[in-house]
Short mmCIF file of C-alpha atoms and ligand atoms in Angstrom, two decimals:
data_model
loop_
_atom_site.label_atom_id
_atom_site.label_comp_id
_atom_site.label_asym_id
_atom_site.label_seq_id
_atom_site.Cartn_x
_atom_site.Cartn_y
_atom_site.Cartn_z
CA MET A 1 0.00 0.00 0.00
CA ARG A 2 1.33 3.41 -0.96
CA LYS A 3 1.61 6.21 1.54
CA ILE A 4 1.31 9.80 0.30
CA GLY A 5 1.40 13.14 2.05
CA ILE A 6 -0.50 16.34 1.35
CA LEU A 7 0.04 19.96 2.41
CA THR A 8 -1.38 23.42 1.73
CA GLY A 9 1.14 26.28 1.69
CA GLY A 10 1.25 30.03 1.08
CA GLY A 11 -1.76 32.33 1.24
CA ASP A 12 -5.00 30.43 1.75
CA CYS A 13 -7.96 30.65 -0.61
CA PRO A 14 -11.44 29.21 -0.98
CA GLY A 15 -11.41 25.71 -2.48
CA LEU A 16 -8.40 24.24 -0.63
CA ASN A 17 -10.62 21.97 1.45
CA ALA A 18 -12.40 20.74 -1.67
CA ALA A 19 -9.01 19.73 -3.10
CA ILE A 20 -7.92 18.01 0.13
CA ARG A 21 -11.21 16.11 0.24
CA ALA A 22 -10.83 14.98 -3.36
CA VAL A 23 -7.24 13.80 -2.85
CA VAL A 24 -8.19 11.83 0.26
CA ARG A 25 -11.33 10.30 -1.26
CA SER A 26 -9.52 9.25 -4.40
CA ALA A 27 -6.30 8.08 -2.75
CA ILE A 28 -8.07 5.99 -0.12
CA GLY A 29 -11.33 5.12 -1.88
CA THR A 30 -10.03 4.46 -5.38
CA GLN A 31 -6.37 3.54 -4.90
CA GLY A 32 -6.42 2.02 -1.43
CA TRP A 33 -3.51 4.21 -0.25
CA GLN A 34 -2.79 5.82 3.10
CA VAL A 35 -2.80 9.66 3.32
CA LEU A 36 -0.88 11.83 5.78
CA GLY A 37 -1.77 15.51 6.20
CA PHE A 38 1.05 17.92 7.09
CA ARG A 39 0.05 20.98 9.08
CA ASN A 40 0.88 24.55 8.02
CA GLY A 41 2.56 23.90 4.70
CA TRP A 42 6.27 23.08 4.57
CA ARG A 43 6.46 23.96 8.30
CA GLY A 44 4.66 20.70 9.14
CA VAL A 45 7.04 18.64 6.99
CA MET A 46 10.10 20.20 8.63
CA ASP A 47 8.66 19.91 12.16
CA GLY A 48 7.03 16.49 11.79
CA ASP A 49 3.60 17.99 12.46
CA VAL A 50 1.53 15.38 10.68
CA SER A 51 -1.46 13.12 11.17
CA GLU A 52 -3.37 10.58 9.16
CA LEU A 53 -6.32 11.76 7.06
CA THR A 54 -9.27 9.45 6.65
CA ILE A 55 -12.42 9.61 4.57
CA GLU A 56 -14.28 10.58 7.75
CA SER A 57 -11.85 13.38 8.57
CA VAL A 58 -12.59 15.13 5.28
CA GLN A 59 -16.36 14.84 5.49
CA GLY A 60 -18.33 18.09 5.51
CA ILE A 61 -15.46 20.31 4.32
CA LEU A 62 -16.24 20.70 0.60
CA HIS A 63 -17.97 24.05 1.05
CA ARG A 64 -15.75 25.43 3.79
CA GLY A 65 -13.24 28.24 3.20
CA GLY A 66 -9.64 28.16 4.48
CA THR A 67 -7.80 24.87 4.88
CA ILE A 68 -8.26 22.20 7.54
CA LEU A 69 -4.50 21.60 7.32
CA GLY A 70 -3.54 25.20 8.07
CA SER A 71 -1.04 27.09 5.95
CA SER A 72 2.19 29.09 6.16
CA GLY A 73 4.73 30.67 3.87
CA ALA A 74 7.53 28.50 5.30
CA ASN A 75 10.11 27.49 2.69
CA PRO A 76 12.68 24.79 3.56
CA TYR A 77 15.21 26.45 1.23
CA HIS A 78 15.05 29.70 3.19
CA GLU A 79 15.83 28.09 6.51
CA GLY A 80 18.14 25.19 5.79
CA GLY A 81 15.29 22.73 6.21
CA ILE A 82 15.75 20.52 3.19
CA GLU A 83 17.48 17.77 5.21
CA ARG A 84 14.47 17.75 7.55
CA VAL A 85 12.22 17.32 4.53
CA ARG A 86 14.32 14.37 3.35
CA ALA A 87 14.19 12.91 6.85
CA ALA A 88 10.39 13.24 6.90
CA PHE A 89 10.11 11.29 3.65
CA ARG A 90 12.44 8.62 5.03
CA ASP A 91 11.06 8.34 8.56
CA LEU A 92 7.41 8.33 7.53
CA GLY A 93 8.01 6.01 4.56
CA LEU A 94 6.38 8.46 2.18
CA ASP A 95 6.03 7.41 -1.45
CA GLY A 96 5.18 10.92 -2.55
CA LEU A 97 3.83 14.32 -1.52
CA ILE A 98 1.02 16.38 -3.07
CA VAL A 99 1.77 20.07 -2.60
CA ILE A 100 -1.11 22.54 -2.93
CA GLY A 101 0.39 25.99 -3.28
CA GLY A 102 1.27 29.11 -5.21
CA GLU A 103 4.51 30.55 -6.50
CA GLY A 104 6.62 30.10 -3.33
CA THR A 105 5.30 26.74 -2.16
CA LEU A 106 5.36 25.17 -5.62
CA GLY A 107 8.74 26.78 -6.33
CA ALA A 108 10.18 24.89 -3.35
CA ALA A 109 8.51 21.70 -4.63
CA ALA A 110 10.11 22.22 -8.05
CA HIS A 111 13.55 22.50 -6.42
CA MET A 112 12.93 19.25 -4.56
CA THR A 113 12.03 17.52 -7.79
CA GLY A 114 15.47 18.50 -9.04
CA GLU A 115 16.91 16.79 -5.97
CA GLY A 116 14.99 13.59 -6.63
CA LEU A 117 12.16 13.94 -4.09
CA PRO A 118 8.78 12.62 -5.32
CA VAL A 119 6.52 15.69 -5.16
CA LEU A 120 3.78 17.03 -7.42
CA GLY A 121 1.75 20.22 -7.38
CA ILE A 122 -1.79 21.60 -7.42
CA PRO A 123 -1.95 25.33 -8.30
CA LYS A 124 -3.87 27.69 -6.04
CA THR A 125 -3.92 31.45 -5.77
CA ILE A 126 -6.70 33.96 -6.03
CA ASP A 127 -4.29 36.00 -8.20
CA ASN A 128 -4.59 33.28 -10.90
CA ASP A 129 -1.12 34.04 -12.18
CA ILE A 130 0.66 30.67 -12.08
CA SER A 131 2.13 29.74 -15.46
CA GLY A 132 1.01 26.52 -17.11
CA THR A 133 -2.66 26.50 -16.12
CA ASP A 134 -5.66 28.51 -17.27
CA TYR A 135 -7.08 28.72 -13.76
CA CYS A 136 -5.95 28.29 -10.16
CA ILE A 137 -8.05 27.33 -7.16
CA GLY A 138 -9.59 30.40 -5.47
CA PHE A 139 -9.69 32.78 -8.40
CA HIS A 140 -13.35 32.40 -9.31
CA THR A 141 -14.45 32.97 -5.73
CA ALA A 142 -12.31 36.09 -5.36
CA VAL A 143 -13.83 37.49 -8.56
CA GLN A 144 -17.35 36.80 -7.30
CA ILE A 145 -16.66 38.44 -3.93
CA ALA A 146 -15.13 41.51 -5.59
CA THR A 147 -17.94 41.72 -8.15
CA ASP A 148 -20.56 41.67 -5.40
CA ALA A 149 -18.65 44.51 -3.73
CA ILE A 150 -18.56 46.54 -6.95
CA ASP A 151 -22.32 46.09 -7.36
CA ARG A 152 -22.78 47.54 -3.89
CA LEU A 153 -20.38 50.39 -4.53
CA HIS A 154 -22.37 51.26 -7.65
CA SER A 155 -25.54 52.12 -5.82
CA THR A 156 -23.89 54.30 -3.20
CA ALA A 157 -21.63 55.95 -5.82
CA GLU A 158 -24.72 56.81 -7.83
CA SER A 159 -26.63 58.25 -4.85
CA HIS A 160 -23.75 60.53 -3.85
CA HIS A 161 -22.36 61.28 -7.32
CA ARG A 162 -18.98 60.03 -6.25
CA LEU A 163 -15.99 58.39 -7.74
CA MET A 164 -15.26 55.03 -6.11
CA LEU A 165 -11.83 53.45 -6.16
CA ALA A 166 -12.00 49.74 -5.41
CA GLU A 167 -8.65 48.08 -4.72
CA VAL A 168 -8.47 44.34 -5.32
CA MET A 169 -5.64 41.82 -4.93
CA GLY A 170 -3.27 40.96 -7.76
CA ARG A 171 0.40 41.46 -7.07
CA SER A 172 1.89 40.89 -10.49
CA ALA A 173 -1.10 40.26 -12.72
CA GLY A 174 -4.49 41.89 -13.09
CA TRP A 175 -6.70 38.80 -13.35
CA ILE A 176 -9.00 39.70 -10.47
CA ALA A 177 -9.14 43.39 -11.43
CA LEU A 178 -9.99 42.73 -15.07
CA HIS A 179 -12.57 40.03 -14.45
CA THR A 180 -14.17 41.99 -11.63
CA GLY A 181 -14.13 45.20 -13.64
CA LEU A 182 -15.74 43.50 -16.61
CA ALA A 183 -18.35 41.72 -14.50
CA GLY A 184 -19.10 44.80 -12.41
CA GLY A 185 -19.11 47.35 -15.23
CA ALA A 186 -16.11 49.37 -14.04
CA ASP A 187 -15.39 52.62 -15.89
CA MET A 188 -11.63 52.21 -15.60
CA ILE A 189 -9.39 49.28 -14.60
CA LEU A 190 -5.74 49.59 -13.57
CA VAL A 191 -3.60 46.44 -13.79
CA PRO A 192 0.12 45.70 -13.34
CA GLU A 193 0.48 44.68 -17.00
CA HIS A 194 -0.44 48.19 -18.20
CA PRO A 195 1.38 50.95 -16.35
CA PHE A 196 -1.07 53.84 -16.08
CA ASP A 197 -0.76 57.54 -16.72
CA LEU A 198 -2.82 59.35 -14.09
CA ASN A 199 -3.56 62.24 -16.45
CA GLU A 200 -5.08 59.79 -18.92
CA VAL A 201 -7.10 58.11 -16.19
CA CYS A 202 -8.50 61.48 -15.13
CA ALA A 203 -9.19 62.43 -18.77
CA HIS A 204 -11.23 59.23 -19.20
CA LEU A 205 -13.20 59.97 -16.06
CA ARG A 206 -13.86 63.57 -17.07
CA ALA A 207 -15.00 62.39 -20.51
CA ARG A 208 -17.46 60.04 -18.86
CA HIS A 209 -18.86 62.78 -16.66
CA LEU A 210 -19.13 65.13 -19.65
CA ARG A 211 -21.31 62.47 -21.24
CA GLY A 212 -23.74 63.05 -18.41
CA HIS A 213 -22.71 60.48 -15.81
CA THR A 214 -22.40 61.69 -12.26
CA PHE A 215 -20.46 58.80 -10.73
CA SER A 216 -17.67 56.38 -11.70
CA ILE A 217 -16.15 53.13 -10.53
CA VAL A 218 -12.42 52.49 -10.89
CA VAL A 219 -11.00 49.04 -10.09
CA VAL A 220 -7.32 49.05 -9.14
CA ALA A 221 -5.14 45.95 -8.77
CA GLU A 222 -2.90 46.28 -5.72
CA GLY A 223 0.17 45.74 -7.93
CA ALA A 224 -0.78 48.35 -10.56
CA ALA A 225 2.00 50.83 -11.22
CA PRO A 226 2.29 54.22 -12.90
CA ALA A 227 4.05 54.60 -16.24
CA GLU A 228 7.65 55.60 -15.70
CA GLY A 229 8.18 59.24 -14.97
CA THR A 230 4.48 60.02 -14.52
CA PHE A 231 3.82 59.54 -10.82
CA GLU A 232 5.73 58.19 -7.82
CA LEU A 233 4.39 55.48 -5.54
CA PRO A 234 6.06 55.08 -2.15
CA ASP A 235 8.05 51.83 -1.71
CA TYR A 236 6.00 48.98 -0.33
CA PRO A 237 7.31 47.20 2.77
CA LYS A 238 8.64 43.63 2.56
CA ASP A 239 7.42 40.76 4.72
CA GLU A 240 9.72 38.38 6.63
CA ARG A 241 10.16 36.23 3.49
CA GLY A 242 11.24 39.21 1.43
CA PHE A 243 7.96 39.36 -0.51
CA THR A 244 6.60 42.81 -1.24
CA ARG A 245 3.54 43.55 0.89
CA TYR A 246 1.21 45.39 -1.43
CA GLY A 247 -1.88 47.34 -0.44
CA GLY A 248 -2.82 50.99 -0.34
CA ILE A 249 -2.38 52.18 -3.91
CA ALA A 250 -6.02 53.32 -4.06
CA HIS A 251 -5.49 55.53 -1.00
CA ARG A 252 -2.47 57.04 -2.72
CA LEU A 253 -4.36 57.70 -5.97
CA ALA A 254 -7.61 59.03 -4.51
CA PRO A 255 -6.45 62.55 -3.55
CA GLU A 256 -4.63 62.95 -6.89
CA ILE A 257 -7.70 61.96 -8.89
CA GLU A 258 -10.01 64.05 -6.73
CA GLY A 259 -7.65 67.01 -7.13
CA GLN A 260 -7.46 66.69 -10.90
CA THR A 261 -11.12 65.95 -11.62
CA GLY A 262 -12.87 67.74 -8.77
CA TYR A 263 -15.07 64.64 -8.22
CA GLU A 264 -15.56 63.59 -4.63
CA THR A 265 -13.68 60.30 -4.26
CA ARG A 266 -13.89 57.39 -1.83
CA VAL A 267 -11.70 54.29 -1.44
CA THR A 268 -12.57 50.68 -0.67
CA VAL A 269 -9.74 48.18 -0.18
CA LEU A 270 -11.19 44.68 -0.34
CA GLY A 271 -8.09 42.94 1.02
CA HIS A 272 -8.32 39.49 2.55
CA VAL A 273 -12.11 39.41 2.30
CA GLN A 274 -11.36 38.16 -1.24
CA ARG A 275 -9.63 35.10 0.19
CA GLY A 276 -12.13 34.18 2.87
CA GLY A 277 -15.33 32.19 3.14
CA SER A 278 -17.03 29.59 1.03
CA PRO A 279 -15.77 28.75 -2.47
CA VAL A 280 -18.15 29.34 -5.38
CA ALA A 281 -19.30 26.26 -7.32
CA GLN A 282 -16.65 26.73 -10.04
CA ASP A 283 -13.83 26.59 -7.47
CA ARG A 284 -15.34 23.54 -5.78
CA VAL A 285 -15.48 21.73 -9.11
CA LEU A 286 -12.01 22.87 -10.21
CA ALA A 287 -10.45 21.92 -6.86
CA THR A 288 -12.16 18.53 -6.93
CA ARG A 289 -10.92 17.86 -10.47
CA PHE A 290 -7.40 18.97 -9.51
CA GLY A 291 -7.45 16.70 -6.44
CA ILE A 292 -8.52 13.66 -8.45
CA GLY A 293 -6.07 14.61 -11.22
CA ALA A 294 -3.22 14.82 -8.70
CA VAL A 295 -3.89 11.31 -7.39
CA ASP A 296 -4.11 9.98 -10.96
CA LEU A 297 -0.78 11.68 -11.64
CA ALA A 298 0.75 10.12 -8.51
CA ALA A 299 -0.55 6.70 -9.59
CA ARG A 300 1.35 7.21 -12.86
CA ASP A 301 4.44 8.34 -10.91
CA GLY A 302 4.11 11.78 -12.45
CA TRP A 303 6.37 13.33 -9.81
CA GLY A 304 7.81 16.70 -10.70
CA ARG A 305 4.62 17.77 -12.42
CA MET A 306 1.69 20.07 -11.64
CA VAL A 307 -1.96 19.43 -12.50
CA ALA A 308 -3.45 22.13 -14.70
CA ILE A 309 -6.54 22.97 -16.65
CA HIS A 310 -6.23 23.73 -20.35
CA GLY A 311 -9.33 24.79 -22.26
CA GLY A 312 -11.57 22.91 -19.84
CA ASP A 313 -9.50 19.70 -19.78
CA ILE A 314 -7.36 18.49 -16.89
CA ALA A 315 -3.72 18.29 -17.94
CA ASP A 316 -0.32 18.29 -16.30
CA VAL A 317 2.83 20.35 -16.84
CA PRO A 318 6.32 20.33 -15.34
CA LEU A 319 6.72 22.03 -11.96
CA GLN A 320 8.93 25.05 -12.53
CA VAL A 321 11.42 26.82 -10.32
CA GLY A 322 10.78 30.58 -10.37
CA ALA A 323 8.12 30.14 -13.06
CA LYS A 324 7.18 33.32 -14.83
CA VAL A 325 3.96 34.91 -13.64
CA ARG A 326 1.15 34.52 -16.18
CA PRO A 327 -0.06 37.97 -17.25
CA VAL A 328 -3.62 38.70 -18.37
CA PRO A 329 -3.95 38.27 -22.13
CA GLU A 330 -3.90 41.44 -24.17
CA GLU A 331 -7.23 40.46 -25.74
CA LEU A 332 -8.94 40.57 -22.34
CA TYR A 333 -7.53 44.01 -21.61
CA ARG A 334 -8.74 45.28 -24.99
CA VAL A 335 -12.26 44.05 -24.19
CA ALA A 336 -12.18 45.98 -20.90
CA GLU A 337 -10.73 49.08 -22.55
CA VAL A 338 -13.84 49.49 -24.73
CA PHE A 339 -15.72 50.52 -21.60
CA PHE A 340 -13.17 52.95 -20.15
CA GLY A 341 -14.65 56.41 -19.76
CA TYR A 342 -18.14 55.68 -21.15
O1 F6P B 401 -0.99 35.67 -3.55
C1 F6P B 401 -2.28 35.95 -3.15
C2 F6P B 401 -2.36 37.19 -2.36
O2 F6P B 401 -3.69 37.22 -2.01
C3 F6P B 401 -1.89 38.48 -3.05
O3 F6P B 401 -2.77 39.01 -3.95
C4 F6P B 401 -1.62 39.38 -1.88
O4 F6P B 401 -0.70 40.40 -2.21
C5 F6P B 401 -1.06 38.44 -0.90
O5 F6P B 401 -1.63 37.18 -1.16
C6 F6P B 401 -1.25 38.84 0.53
O6 F6P B 401 -0.87 37.77 1.34
P1 F6P B 401 -0.61 37.79 2.90
O7 F6P B 401 -1.15 39.06 3.45
O8 F6P B 401 -1.34 36.59 3.40
O9 F6P B 401 0.85 37.68 3.04
#
C-alpha cells in the first residue's frame, strides 16, 4: 500500500478543502492508499507535524473556506530545512507528496524535484497568475466576492455622485481586477500589466462625466503601477520572506484623482475578504478535479509535475522553479478598454 502526504502552503484561498477532500477520497477510496496531512505547509514537513487523514476526517469540508491543514509561507530552502524534509520522507516512509500551493510553495517543490524527491503540485492562488494552467483554485471565488462589492459600490456611488476606487488583490497580474471590472461594469481598470498615466485616467473619467454620468467606478489591482516618470508610488514594505507587501495604492491615488477631476472620491480596499469564506461552485469543481487529477498523476508516478486545466481539460505540466507569472492576455484588456470612460 502506498503512503502519500499532502500539504497546503502560502496564502490560503477558498477551495483548498475541496481539493484536500478529493485527494483523500480518491487516494483511499479508489487507490487504497494511506494519506498523511502535514500541518501549516512546509512547516509541518520540517517539524514532523503530521497526522493521518481518513475519509471521515474530510467529510463536511467541501464548502468550507480556508484549509483544515492550516497554511504558512515556510520554505525549507530559506531556513536550511531541506534535510528535515528528506528525513520526513524517510522516517514516515512516504512514497510521494502532493503540494497545494502558489509561487513560493510550488517553487520549493520544483527545487525538490530537481533533488529527486517525489513531489507534485496543485496550483492555487486567487491572483490566478501561475504559469502553465488557465485557472488556479480560489480565483473564481475572489472574482465573485469583488464583483458583489462593486455592485454595492455602484448604488452608493450613484446616490452621492462620487468616484469610487475599489482596490483588489493581484500582485503581479491583473486577473481579479480585469474580471471583476468586466463583471461589475467598471469605468476604468488599472492592472500591473499596463502601467497607467494618471492624467489619462483622469481624462477618461472627465470624458465620462461630460457624457452626463455623475459617478464612476475604478477598479485598481494592488500591484498596478504608474508609467515611468508620470507619478511616484512610495516603496512597499517587505514581509519576513522578502515578498513585497502590497496594499494601499487606491489611497495614494484618490487625492490625486479628486484634485485633478474635482469629483468627490472614496476608497474601498477589499483585502483578505477576497480570500475568505465559502468557495463558489466553479472553485469547488475545479479543486475537486485537480485533487482527483493529482492522485491519478501520482498513480502514474508523475512526480515533478503540476496538475493544470487547459481549455476545460485536466492536464499536467512540469513544476517550474521561479516560473514566470502569467499575465492577463492582451485580448482581455482590450475588451475591458472598450468601456473605459463611457
Ligand atoms: O498571492 C495571493 C495574495 O492574495 C496576493 O494578492 C496578496 O498580495 C497576498 O496574497 C497577501 O498575502 P498575505 O497578506 O497573506 O501575506
